[in-house]
Tab-separated table of C-alpha atoms in Angstrom:
chain	number	residue	atom	x	y	z
H	1	PRO	CA	116.528	70.018	129.286
H	2	THR	CA	118.139	73.265	129.807
H	3	SER	CA	121.107	74.191	127.018
H	4	ILE	CA	123.983	75.778	128.573
H	5	PRO	CA	125.580	78.358	126.528
H	6	SER	CA	128.833	77.605	124.889
H	7	GLN	CA	129.744	81.047	124.069
H	8	ALA	CA	129.243	84.559	125.595
H	9	CYS	CA	126.638	86.737	123.874
H	10	ALA	CA	127.464	89.924	122.695
H	11	ALA	CA	125.747	93.305	123.933
H	12	GLY	CA	122.230	93.513	122.285
H	13	ARG	CA	121.859	89.667	122.195
H	14	PHE	CA	120.730	86.991	124.627
H	15	TRP	CA	121.005	83.220	124.874
H	16	SER	CA	118.072	81.392	123.668
H	17	GLN	CA	117.089	78.185	125.209
H	18	ALA	CA	114.932	77.245	122.148
H	19	THR	CA	117.532	77.613	119.626
H	20	GLY	CA	120.661	76.988	121.669
H	21	SER	CA	122.233	80.103	120.333
H	22	CYS	CA	122.576	84.027	120.809
H	23	GLU	CA	119.834	85.874	119.514
H	24	PHE	CA	119.205	89.421	118.749
H	25	CYS	CA	117.134	91.355	121.524
H	26	PRO	CA	113.747	91.845	120.239
H	27	VAL	CA	112.291	95.542	119.349
H	28	GLY	CA	111.449	97.286	122.446
H	29	THR	CA	114.290	95.697	124.441
H	30	TYR	CA	118.015	96.053	124.812
H	31	SER	CA	121.111	94.381	126.486
H	32	ASP	CA	123.877	96.648	127.379
H	33	ARG	CA	126.468	94.068	128.457
H	34	THR	CA	128.295	91.144	127.063
H	35	ASN	CA	126.832	88.187	128.787
H	36	LYS	CA	129.372	85.367	129.912
H	37	ALA	CA	128.810	81.775	129.287
H	38	ASP	CA	129.600	80.537	132.724
H	39	SER	CA	127.502	83.323	134.486
H	40	PHE	CA	123.631	83.115	135.366
H	41	PRO	CA	121.633	84.363	134.221
H	42	TRP	CA	123.293	83.778	130.988
H	43	SER	CA	121.575	86.804	129.373
H	44	GLU	CA	118.667	88.802	129.546
H	45	CYS	CA	117.176	91.642	127.566
H	46	ARG	CA	115.923	94.508	129.487
H	47	LEU	CA	112.657	96.384	128.519
H	48	CYS	CA	112.431	99.910	127.193
H	49	PRO	CA	110.162	102.154	129.280
H	50	ARG	CA	106.530	102.838	128.105
H	51	GLY	CA	106.565	105.385	125.533
H	52	ARG	CA	109.700	104.413	124.112
H	53	SER	CA	110.909	101.289	121.823
H	54	SER	CA	114.229	100.171	120.294
H	55	PRO	CA	115.332	98.506	117.062
H	56	LEU	CA	116.068	94.773	117.029
H	57	GLY	CA	119.558	93.812	118.730
H	58	SER	CA	119.706	96.942	120.630
H	59	ASN	CA	122.704	97.321	123.205
H	60	ASN	CA	122.434	100.558	124.875
H	61	GLY	CA	119.057	101.478	126.812
H	62	THR	CA	120.138	105.149	127.177
H	63	THR	CA	120.458	105.603	123.478
H	64	ASP	CA	118.704	102.958	121.677
H	65	CYS	CA	115.597	103.426	123.651
H	66	TYR	CA	113.897	106.129	121.466
H	67	ALA	CA	110.829	108.086	122.112
H	68	CYS	CA	107.788	106.905	120.060
H	69	ARG	CA	107.128	109.670	117.314
H	70	PRO	CA	103.997	111.602	117.372
H	71	GLY	CA	101.140	109.599	115.858
H	72	THR	CA	102.492	106.405	117.781
H	73	TYR	CA	102.465	105.087	121.170
H	74	ALA	CA	104.119	102.148	123.282
H	75	PRO	CA	101.476	101.172	125.711
H	76	THR	CA	103.854	98.734	127.778
H	77	ALA	CA	107.491	98.525	128.628
H	78	GLY	CA	109.172	96.506	126.061
H	79	SER	CA	106.573	97.074	123.266
H	80	ALA	CA	107.177	98.479	119.890
H	81	CYS	CA	105.754	101.800	118.904
H	82	ILE	CA	102.266	101.295	117.559
H	83	ASN	CA	100.484	103.605	114.934
H	84	CYS	CA	97.524	105.339	116.480
H	85	ALA	CA	94.226	103.607	115.282
H	86	PRO	CA	92.128	105.518	112.655
H	87	GLY	CA	89.929	108.081	114.559
H	88	PHE	CA	92.760	108.347	117.227
H	89	TYR	CA	95.637	110.799	117.467
H	90	GLN	CA	98.804	111.771	119.427
H	91	PHE	CA	100.664	114.982	118.981
H	92	LYS	CA	103.284	114.246	121.647
H	93	ALA	CA	106.361	112.142	121.391
H	94	ASN	CA	107.030	109.378	124.093
H	95	ALA	CA	103.272	108.700	124.455
H	96	THR	CA	101.656	105.656	126.229
H	97	THR	CA	98.235	106.170	124.876
H	98	CYS	CA	96.202	107.932	121.851
H	99	LEU	CA	93.517	110.305	122.072
H	100	ALA	CA	90.204	109.933	120.270
H	101	CYS	CA	89.070	112.663	117.948
H	102	PRO	CA	86.017	114.462	118.787
H	103	ALA	CA	82.678	114.039	117.041
H	104	GLY	CA	82.742	115.720	113.846
H	105	GLN	CA	86.587	114.989	113.312
H	106	GLY	CA	88.613	112.004	112.264
H	107	THR	CA	92.088	110.887	111.295
H	108	LEU	CA	93.846	108.006	109.560
H	109	SER	CA	96.254	105.616	111.098
H	110	GLY	CA	99.305	107.189	112.759
H	111	GLY	CA	97.420	110.551	112.985
H	112	VAL	CA	99.158	113.357	114.656
H	113	PHE	CA	96.062	115.735	114.638
H	114	CYS	CA	92.435	115.467	113.820
H	115	TYR	CA	90.576	117.177	110.919
H	116	THR	CA	87.100	118.215	110.298
H	117	CYS	CA	85.184	115.660	108.237
H	118	GLY	CA	84.023	117.209	104.992
H	119	ALA	CA	80.585	117.482	103.496
H	120	GLY	CA	79.166	114.025	102.825
H	121	LYS	CA	80.965	112.554	105.729
H	122	TYR	CA	80.478	112.037	109.568
H	123	SER	CA	82.208	111.153	112.781
H	124	THR	CA	80.715	110.245	116.044
H	125	GLY	CA	84.011	110.495	117.831
H	126	GLY	CA	86.896	108.082	117.783
H	127	MET	CA	86.570	106.788	114.411
H	128	PRO	CA	87.663	108.140	110.956
H	129	CYS	CA	85.368	110.416	108.722
H	130	THR	CA	82.958	107.977	107.239
H	131	ASP	CA	81.004	108.546	104.133
H	132	CYS	CA	77.129	108.928	104.246
H	133	ALA	CA	75.207	105.810	103.466
H	134	VAL	CA	73.964	105.425	99.648
H	135	GLY	CA	70.769	107.765	99.356
H	136	ASP	CA	71.813	109.907	102.394
H	137	PHE	CA	73.700	113.190	102.091
H	138	ALA	CA	75.107	115.850	104.434
H	139	THR	CA	76.053	119.287	103.226
H	140	GLU	CA	77.803	120.705	106.077
H	141	ALA	CA	81.192	119.873	107.151
H	142	GLY	CA	82.049	118.454	110.770
H	143	ARG	CA	78.954	116.155	111.112
H	144	THR	CA	78.604	114.568	114.439
H	145	THR	CA	75.673	112.197	113.452
H	146	LEU	CA	74.845	109.889	110.748
H	147	CYS	CA	73.803	111.562	107.604
H	148	THR	CA	70.052	111.671	107.530
H	149	ASN	CA	68.969	114.285	104.708
H	150	GLN	CA	67.356	111.853	101.961
H	151	CYS	CA	68.320	112.235	98.212
H	152	LEU	CA	65.181	113.209	96.240
H	153	ALA	CA	64.056	110.344	93.731
């Protein structure tokens, strides 16, 4: 059965059929109007565009849908800003994707730029700098393949 609203939902909220009450608009959405109890649809939260998100209970799409900061992205409308994965970066705000670090470089989660892997590490691209395996080594920085120099016994 459909629950009919007994009250108007304020801006930033929507009528939840599941709880039978007004709930906050989820992260990545907003409702910029008061929803009347006797109108249909009773309420709806609108999606922030790709590359932008909003806090819980947002009530103004123009000001509440903020650009995702560098190092994060929002791949779909209505999503939260997500940290770029290790080995991926984004130097721009308002991004919808992250870029893979080139081979020999890496970054941590939420990276804004890539850095050269130090001696004893490698990266084949799109991954964080990884330690050489036990028994192997690399003396040069920016290694793009597995470390293959064997330690002498």
